[in-house]
Structure formats: C-alpha cells, structure tokens
C-alpha cells in the first residue's frame, strides 16, 4: 500500500497512480533531453539502397544545380582533359597549342585554322585578376574567351553546350 492510499484510502490510489504517471513522463522527457535519440527503424520498403542518392540536376547549363548535360565537374577527368576533349571533337578543323603564363597560374589555348591564329582561350581561377593577355589579344583583333575553372559554387559549370556555344560564337 502506498503513501497516498494510507492517507486518503481508496481515493488515494487514484492520486498515487496519477502522481506516478506524472513522474514517469517527466523522467522520460528528462532522459530524452539528455540522451541522443536513436533513429527509428525504417520500414522494409524504405530500406536504403546501395546506390548513391540521386543529385538534383538542372536542365540549364548554369545555375544553382549541376546541369544534366556533361560539364567540367561531372566529367571523369581533369578540367584540361574536359576542355581538350571538346576542342578536338567539336572543332576538329582547328589545331590548338597549350601554353602557361610566367607570372600567374592559368592555361592558355591558342587556336589555329589554316595556319592562322583564330582564337585564344584562357582557363583560369576566379581569384586571378590578370588582364594583359585579354587586352593584347583583343587589340590584335583575335577573339579571346575566358572560362573560370573553379566556380561551381556560384553555378558556373562550364557545361558542354555553353562552352561550344561560346567558341562557335567567337570563331564561327
């Protein structure tokens, strides 16, 4: 017999049960707050698969989400291999030469068609502020393009259609 039952008789049993329920619920709340919750078991139908979760992909060549089409960051290789593969497959009528400037880190591709320089493409990092090559190339009447190779976080994916479109627009 509990303390409430001794004092209140049979009515005390109800009070004792209510008090115990209250104390048990408070103890459970305190325990939940102190111990990290274990994730609930998932139903068999929702069991995780061994495949990686599907990434949100976009139909646009730039923007917040990676495009569905091939781009520099989905390509299985280096950024240089990605661009060179596009240059060879889409602009087979041009040859190109790769050089590197002395004073900053970038890749410079000079395109030739029938022995004549027709385009200069510079692959560089966003933090680079070099402008001399751009100015000199444009002053000489040769088209110049710049592709930043480190800007996926702001949605510049260098999607294939974007790169090809920019080059076609520059050299026809």
Coordinates of N, CA and C in Angstrom, one line a residue:
X1 N 0.8 -1.2 0.0 CA 0.0 0.0 0.0 C 0.9 1.2 0.0
X2 N 0.5 2.2 -0.9 CA 1.3 3.4 -1.0 C 1.0 4.5 0.0
X3 N 1.7 5.5 0.0 CA 1.6 6.6 1.0 C 0.2 7.3 0.8
X4 N -0.2 7.6 -0.5 CA -1.5 8.2 -0.7 C -2.6 7.3 -0.3
X5 N -2.5 6.0 -0.5 CA -3.6 5.1 -0.1 C -3.7 5.1 1.4
X6 N -2.6 5.2 2.2 CA -2.7 5.2 3.6 C -3.4 6.4 4.1
X7 N -3.1 7.6 3.5 CA -3.7 8.8 3.9 C -5.1 9.0 3.5
X8 N -5.4 8.7 2.2 CA -6.7 9.0 1.6 C -7.5 7.8 1.4
X9 N -7.1 6.7 1.7 CA -7.9 5.5 1.4 C -7.9 5.1 0.0
X10 N -9.1 4.6 -0.6 CA -9.2 4.2 -2.0 C -9.0 5.3 -2.9
X11 N -9.4 6.5 -2.6 CA -9.2 7.7 -3.4 C -7.7 8.0 -3.6
X12 N -7.0 7.6 -2.6 CA -5.5 7.8 -2.6 C -4.8 7.0 -3.7
X13 N -5.4 5.9 -4.0 CA -4.8 5.0 -5.1 C -4.9 5.7 -6.4
X14 N -6.0 6.4 -6.7 CA -6.0 7.2 -8.0 C -5.0 8.3 -8.0
X15 N -4.9 9.0 -6.8 CA -3.9 10.1 -6.8 C -2.5 9.5 -6.9
X16 N -2.2 8.4 -6.3 CA -0.9 7.8 -6.4 C -0.6 7.4 -7.8
X17 N -1.6 6.8 -8.5 CA -1.3 6.4 -9.9 C -1.1 7.7 -10.8
X18 N -1.8 8.7 -10.6 CA -1.7 10.0 -11.3 C -0.3 10.6 -11.1
X19 N 0.1 10.5 -9.8 CA 1.5 11.1 -9.4 C 2.6 10.2 -10.1
X20 N 2.4 8.9 -10.1 CA 3.4 8.0 -10.7 C 3.5 8.3 -12.2
X21 N 2.3 8.4 -12.8 CA 2.3 8.7 -14.3 C 3.0 10.0 -14.6
X22 N 2.7 11.0 -13.8 CA 3.4 12.3 -13.9 C 4.9 12.2 -13.8
X23 N 5.3 11.5 -12.7 CA 6.8 11.3 -12.5 C 7.4 10.5 -13.6
X24 N 6.8 9.5 -14.1 CA 7.3 8.7 -15.2 C 7.5 9.5 -16.5
X25 N 6.4 10.3 -16.8 CA 6.5 11.1 -18.0 C 7.6 12.2 -17.9
X26 N 7.8 12.8 -16.7 CA 8.9 13.8 -16.5 C 10.2 13.1 -16.6
X27 N 10.4 11.9 -16.1 CA 11.6 11.2 -16.2 C 12.0 10.8 -17.6
X28 N 10.9 10.5 -18.4 CA 11.1 10.1 -19.8 C 11.6 11.4 -20.6
X29 N 10.9 12.5 -20.3 CA 11.3 13.8 -21.0 C 12.7 14.2 -20.7
X30 N 13.1 14.0 -19.4 CA 14.5 14.3 -19.0 C 15.5 13.4 -19.7
X31 N 15.2 12.1 -19.7 CA 16.0 11.1 -20.3 C 16.2 11.4 -21.8
X32 N 15.1 11.8 -22.5 CA 15.1 12.1 -24.0 C 16.0 13.3 -24.2
X33 N 15.9 14.3 -23.3 CA 16.7 15.5 -23.5 C 18.2 15.3 -23.3
X34 N 18.6 14.3 -22.4 CA 20.0 14.1 -22.1 C 20.6 13.1 -23.1
X35 N 19.9 12.0 -23.5 CA 20.5 11.0 -24.4 C 20.1 11.4 -25.8
X36 N 21.0 11.2 -26.7 CA 20.7 11.4 -28.2 C 19.7 10.4 -28.6
X37 N 18.8 10.8 -29.4 CA 17.7 9.9 -29.9 C 18.3 9.0 -31.0
X38 N 17.9 7.7 -30.9 CA 18.3 6.8 -32.0 C 17.3 6.9 -33.1
X39 N 17.8 6.8 -34.3 CA 16.9 6.9 -35.5 C 15.9 5.7 -35.4
X40 N 14.7 6.0 -35.8 CA 13.7 5.0 -35.8 C 14.0 4.0 -36.9
X41 N 13.6 2.8 -36.7 CA 13.9 1.8 -37.8 C 12.9 2.1 -38.9
X42 N 13.5 2.0 -40.1 CA 12.7 2.3 -41.3 C 12.0 1.0 -41.7
X43 N 10.8 1.2 -42.3 CA 10.1 0.0 -42.8 C 10.9 -0.6 -43.9
X44 N 10.6 -1.9 -44.2 CA 11.4 -2.7 -45.2 C 11.3 -2.0 -46.5
X45 N 10.2 -1.4 -46.9 CA 10.0 -0.8 -48.2 C 10.9 0.4 -48.4
X46 N 11.2 1.1 -47.3 CA 12.0 2.3 -47.3 C 13.5 2.1 -47.0
X47 N 13.9 0.8 -47.0 CA 15.3 0.5 -46.7 C 16.2 1.2 -47.7
X48 N 17.4 1.7 -47.2 CA 18.3 2.4 -48.1 C 18.9 1.4 -49.1
X49 N 19.1 1.9 -50.3 CA 19.7 1.1 -51.4 C 21.2 1.3 -51.3
X50 N 22.0 0.5 -52.0 CA 23.4 0.6 -52.0 C 23.8 1.7 -53.0
X51 N 22.9 2.2 -53.8 CA 23.2 3.2 -54.8 C 23.3 4.6 -54.1
X52 N 24.1 5.5 -54.6 CA 24.2 6.8 -54.0 C 22.9 7.6 -54.2
X53 N 22.6 8.5 -53.3 CA 21.3 9.2 -53.5 C 21.4 10.1 -54.8
X54 N 20.2 10.2 -55.4 CA 20.2 11.0 -56.7 C 20.4 12.5 -56.4
X55 N 21.3 13.1 -57.2 CA 21.5 14.5 -57.0 C 20.5 15.3 -57.9
X56 N 20.1 16.4 -57.4 CA 19.2 17.3 -58.1 C 20.0 17.9 -59.3
X57 N 19.5 17.7 -60.5 CA 20.2 18.2 -61.7 C 19.3 19.1 -62.4
X58 N 19.9 20.1 -63.2 CA 19.1 21.1 -63.9 C 19.2 20.9 -65.4
X59 N 18.2 21.4 -66.0 CA 18.1 21.4 -67.5 C 18.9 22.7 -68.0
X60 N 19.3 23.6 -67.2 CA 20.0 24.8 -67.6 C 21.5 24.5 -67.5
X61 N 22.3 25.2 -68.4 CA 23.8 25.0 -68.4 C 24.5 25.7 -67.3
X62 N 23.8 26.5 -66.5 CA 24.4 27.2 -65.4 C 23.3 27.4 -64.4
X63 N 23.7 27.7 -63.1 CA 22.7 28.0 -62.1 C 23.0 27.2 -60.8
X64 N 22.1 27.2 -59.9 CA 22.4 26.6 -58.6 C 22.7 25.1 -58.6
X65 N 22.0 24.4 -59.5 CA 22.1 22.9 -59.5 C 22.9 22.5 -60.8
X66 N 23.8 21.5 -60.6 CA 24.6 21.0 -61.7 C 23.7 20.6 -62.9
X67 N 24.1 20.9 -64.1 CA 23.3 20.6 -65.2 C 23.3 19.1 -65.5
X68 N 22.2 18.6 -66.2 CA 22.1 17.2 -66.5 C 23.1 16.9 -67.6
X69 N 23.4 17.8 -68.5 CA 24.4 17.6 -69.5 C 25.8 17.6 -69.0
X70 N 26.7 17.0 -69.8 CA 28.1 16.9 -69.4 C 28.6 18.3 -69.1
X71 N 29.4 18.4 -68.0 CA 30.1 19.6 -67.7 C 31.4 19.3 -67.0
X72 N 32.2 20.4 -66.8 CA 33.5 20.2 -66.3 C 33.5 19.4 -65.0
X73 N 32.5 19.6 -64.1 CA 32.6 19.0 -62.8 C 32.0 17.6 -62.8
X74 N 31.2 17.2 -63.8 CA 30.7 15.8 -63.9 C 31.6 14.9 -64.8
X75 N 32.5 15.6 -65.5 CA 33.4 14.9 -66.4 C 34.4 14.0 -65.6
X76 N 34.7 12.8 -66.1 CA 35.6 11.9 -65.4 C 37.0 12.1 -65.9
X77 N 37.6 13.2 -65.4 CA 38.9 13.5 -65.7 C 39.2 15.0 -65.3
X78 N 40.4 15.5 -65.6 CA 40.8 16.8 -65.2 C 40.0 17.9 -66.0
X79 N 40.0 19.1 -65.6 CA 39.4 20.2 -66.3 C 40.1 20.3 -67.7
X80 N 41.4 20.2 -67.7 CA 42.1 20.3 -69.0 C 41.7 19.2 -70.0
X81 N 41.5 18.0 -69.5 CA 41.1 16.9 -70.4 C 39.7 17.2 -70.9
X82 N 38.8 17.7 -70.0 CA 37.4 18.0 -70.4 C 37.4 19.0 -71.6
X83 N 38.1 20.1 -71.4 CA 38.2 21.2 -72.4 C 38.8 20.6 -73.7
X84 N 39.9 19.9 -73.6 CA 40.6 19.4 -74.8 C 39.8 18.4 -75.5
X85 N 39.0 17.6 -74.8 CA 38.1 16.7 -75.5 C 37.1 17.5 -76.3
X86 N 36.5 18.6 -75.8 CA 35.6 19.4 -76.5 C 36.3 20.0 -77.7
X87 N 37.5 20.6 -77.5 CA 38.2 21.2 -78.6 C 38.4 20.2 -79.8
X88 N 38.8 19.0 -79.4 CA 39.1 18.0 -80.5 C 37.8 17.5 -81.2
X89 N 36.8 17.3 -80.5 CA 35.6 16.7 -81.1 C 34.7 17.8 -81.8
X90 N 34.6 18.9 -81.2 CA 33.7 20.0 -81.8 C 34.4 20.9 -82.8
X91 N 35.7 21.0 -82.7 CA 36.5 22.0 -83.5 C 37.7 21.3 -84.2
X92 N 37.3 20.2 -84.9 CA 38.4 19.4 -85.5 C 39.1 20.1 -86.6
X93 N 38.5 21.1 -87.2 CA 39.1 21.9 -88.2 C 40.1 22.9 -87.7
X94 N 40.3 22.9 -86.4 CA 41.3 23.8 -85.8 C 42.3 23.0 -85.0
X95 N 43.5 23.5 -85.0 CA 44.5 22.9 -84.1 C 44.7 23.9 -82.9
X96 N 45.2 23.4 -81.9 CA 45.4 24.3 -80.7 C 46.8 24.0 -80.1
X97 N 47.2 25.0 -79.4 CA 48.5 24.9 -78.7 C 48.3 25.4 -77.2
X98 N 48.9 24.6 -76.3 CA 48.7 25.0 -74.9 C 50.0 25.6 -74.3
X99 N 49.8 26.8 -73.7 CA 51.0 27.4 -73.0 C 50.5 27.9 -71.6
X100 N 51.5 28.3 -70.8 CA 51.2 28.7 -69.5 C 52.0 30.1 -69.3
X101 N 51.3 31.0 -68.7 CA 52.0 32.3 -68.5 C 53.1 32.2 -67.4
X102 N 54.0 33.1 -67.4 CA 55.1 33.1 -66.5 C 54.7 33.5 -65.1
X103 N 53.9 34.5 -65.0 CA 53.6 35.2 -63.7 C 52.3 34.8 -63.0
X104 N 51.5 34.0 -63.6 CA 50.3 33.6 -62.9 C 49.9 32.2 -63.4
X105 N 49.0 31.6 -62.6 CA 48.6 30.2 -62.9 C 47.3 30.2 -63.8
X106 N 47.5 29.8 -65.0 CA 46.4 29.6 -66.0 C 46.8 28.8 -67.1
X107 N 45.9 28.3 -67.9 CA 46.2 27.6 -69.1 C 45.7 28.4 -70.3
X108 N 46.6 28.6 -71.3 CA 46.2 29.4 -72.5 C 46.2 28.5 -73.7
X109 N 45.1 28.4 -74.3 CA 44.9 27.6 -75.6 C 44.8 28.6 -76.7
X110 N 45.7 28.5 -77.7 CA 45.7 29.3 -78.9 C 45.3 28.4 -80.0
X111 N 44.2 28.8 -80.7 CA 43.6 28.0 -81.8 C 44.1 28.6 -83.2
X112 N 44.3 27.6 -84.1 CA 44.8 28.0 -85.4 C 43.9 27.3 -86.4
X113 N 43.5 28.0 -87.5 CA 42.8 27.4 -88.6 C 43.5 27.8 -89.9
X114 N 43.9 26.8 -90.6 CA 44.7 27.0 -91.9 C 46.0 27.9 -91.6
X115 N 46.6 27.6 -90.4 CA 47.9 28.3 -90.1 C 47.7 29.7 -89.5
X116 N 46.5 30.1 -89.4 CA 46.2 31.5 -88.9 C 45.6 31.4 -87.5
X117 N 46.1 32.3 -86.6 CA 45.6 32.3 -85.2 C 44.1 32.9 -85.3
X118 N 43.2 32.1 -84.7 CA 41.8 32.5 -84.8 C 41.1 32.7 -83.4
X119 N 41.7 32.2 -82.4 CA 41.1 32.4 -81.0 C 42.1 32.1 -80.0
X120 N 42.0 32.8 -78.8 CA 42.7 32.5 -77.6 C 41.7 32.2 -76.5
X121 N 41.9 31.1 -75.8 CA 41.0 30.7 -74.7 C 41.9 30.6 -73.5
X122 N 41.5 31.3 -72.4 CA 42.2 31.2 -71.2 C 41.4 30.5 -70.1
X123 N 41.9 29.4 -69.5 CA 41.3 28.7 -68.4 C 42.0 29.2 -67.1
X124 N 41.2 29.9 -66.3 CA 41.8 30.4 -65.1 C 40.9 30.4 -63.9
X125 N 41.5 30.7 -62.7 CA 40.8 30.7 -61.5 C 40.1 32.1 -61.3
X126 N 39.0 32.1 -60.6 CA 38.3 33.3 -60.4 C 39.1 34.4 -59.6
X127 N 40.0 34.0 -58.7 CA 40.7 34.9 -58.0 C 41.8 35.6 -58.8
X128 N 42.1 35.1 -60.0 CA 43.1 35.7 -60.8 C 42.6 37.0 -61.5
X129 N 43.4 38.0 -61.4 CA 42.9 39.3 -61.9 C 43.7 39.7 -63.2
X130 N 44.5 38.8 -63.8 CA 45.3 39.1 -64.9 C 44.4 39.6 -66.1
X131 N 44.8 40.6 -66.8 CA 44.1 41.2 -67.9 C 44.9 41.4 -69.1
X132 N 46.3 41.4 -69.0 CA 47.1 41.8 -70.1 C 46.9 40.9 -71.3
X133 N 46.8 39.6 -71.2 CA 46.6 38.7 -72.3 C 45.3 39.1 -73.0
X134 N 44.2 39.3 -72.3 CA 42.9 39.6 -72.8 C 43.1 40.9 -73.6
X135 N 43.7 42.0 -73.1 CA 43.8 43.2 -73.7 C 44.6 43.1 -75.0
X136 N 45.8 42.4 -74.9 CA 46.7 42.3 -76.1 C 46.0 41.5 -77.2
X137 N 45.3 40.5 -76.8 CA 44.7 39.6 -77.8 C 43.6 40.4 -78.6
X138 N 42.7 41.1 -77.8 CA 41.6 41.8 -78.4 C 42.2 43.0 -79.2
X139 N 43.3 43.6 -78.8 CA 43.9 44.7 -79.5 C 44.4 44.3 -80.9
X140 N 44.8 43.0 -80.9 CA 45.4 42.5 -82.2 C 44.2 42.0 -83.1
X141 N 43.0 42.0 -82.6 CA 41.9 41.6 -83.5 C 41.5 40.1 -83.4
X142 N 42.1 39.4 -82.4 CA 41.9 38.0 -82.3 C 40.9 37.8 -81.2
X143 N 39.8 37.0 -81.4 CA 38.8 36.8 -80.3 C 39.5 36.1 -79.1
X144 N 39.0 36.5 -78.0 CA 39.5 36.0 -76.7 C 38.3 35.5 -75.8
X145 N 38.5 34.3 -75.2 CA 37.5 33.8 -74.3 C 38.2 33.4 -73.0
X146 N 37.4 33.5 -71.9 CA 37.9 33.1 -70.6 C 36.9 32.2 -70.0
X147 N 37.3 31.1 -69.5 CA 36.5 30.2 -68.7 C 37.1 30.0 -67.3
X148 N 36.3 30.3 -66.3 CA 36.8 30.1 -65.0 C 36.6 28.6 -64.6
X149 N 37.6 28.0 -64.0 CA 37.6 26.6 -63.7 C 37.3 26.2 -62.3
X150 N 36.9 27.2 -61.5 CA 36.7 26.9 -60.0 C 35.5 27.6 -59.5
X151 N 34.4 27.6 -60.3 CA 33.2 28.4 -59.9 C 31.9 27.6 -59.8
X152 N 32.0 26.3 -59.5 CA 30.8 25.5 -59.4 C 29.9 26.0 -58.2
X153 N 30.5 26.6 -57.2 CA 29.7 27.0 -56.0 C 28.8 28.2 -56.4
X154 N 29.1 28.9 -57.5 CA 28.2 30.0 -57.9 C 27.5 29.7 -59.2
X155 N 27.5 28.4 -59.6 CA 26.7 27.9 -60.7 C 27.3 28.0 -62.1
X156 N 28.7 28.2 -62.2 CA 29.3 28.3 -63.5 C 30.0 26.9 -63.7
X157 N 29.2 26.0 -64.4 CA 29.6 24.6 -64.5 C 30.4 24.3 -65.7
X158 N 30.5 25.3 -66.7 CA 31.2 25.0 -67.9 C 30.6 23.8 -68.7
X159 N 29.3 23.9 -68.7 CA 28.5 22.8 -69.4 C 28.9 22.8 -70.9
X160 N 28.9 21.6 -71.5 CA 29.4 21.4 -72.8 C 28.7 22.4 -73.8
X161 N 27.4 22.5 -73.8 CA 26.7 23.4 -74.7 C 27.1 24.9 -74.5
X162 N 27.4 25.3 -73.3 CA 27.8 26.6 -73.1 C 29.2 26.9 -73.7
X163 N 30.1 26.0 -73.4 CA 31.5 26.1 -73.9 C 31.5 26.1 -75.5
X164 N 30.8 25.1 -76.0 CA 30.7 25.0 -77.5 C 30.1 26.3 -78.1
X165 N 29.0 26.7 -77.5 CA 28.3 27.9 -78.0 C 29.2 29.2 -78.0
X166 N 29.9 29.3 -76.9 CA 30.8 30.5 -76.8 C 32.0 30.4 -77.8
X167 N 32.5 29.2 -78.0 CA 33.6 29.1 -79.0 C 33.1 29.3 -80.4
X168 N 31.9 28.7 -80.7 CA 31.3 28.9 -82.1 C 31.0 30.4 -82.3
X169 N 30.5 31.0 -81.3 CA 30.2 32.4 -81.5 C 31.5 33.3 -81.7
X170 N 32.6 32.8 -81.2 CA 33.9 33.6 -81.3 C 34.5 33.3 -82.7
X171 N 34.5 32.1 -83.1 CA 35.2 31.8 -84.4 C 34.4 31.3 -85.5
X172 N 33.1 31.1 -85.3 CA 32.2 30.7 -86.3 C 32.2 29.2 -86.6

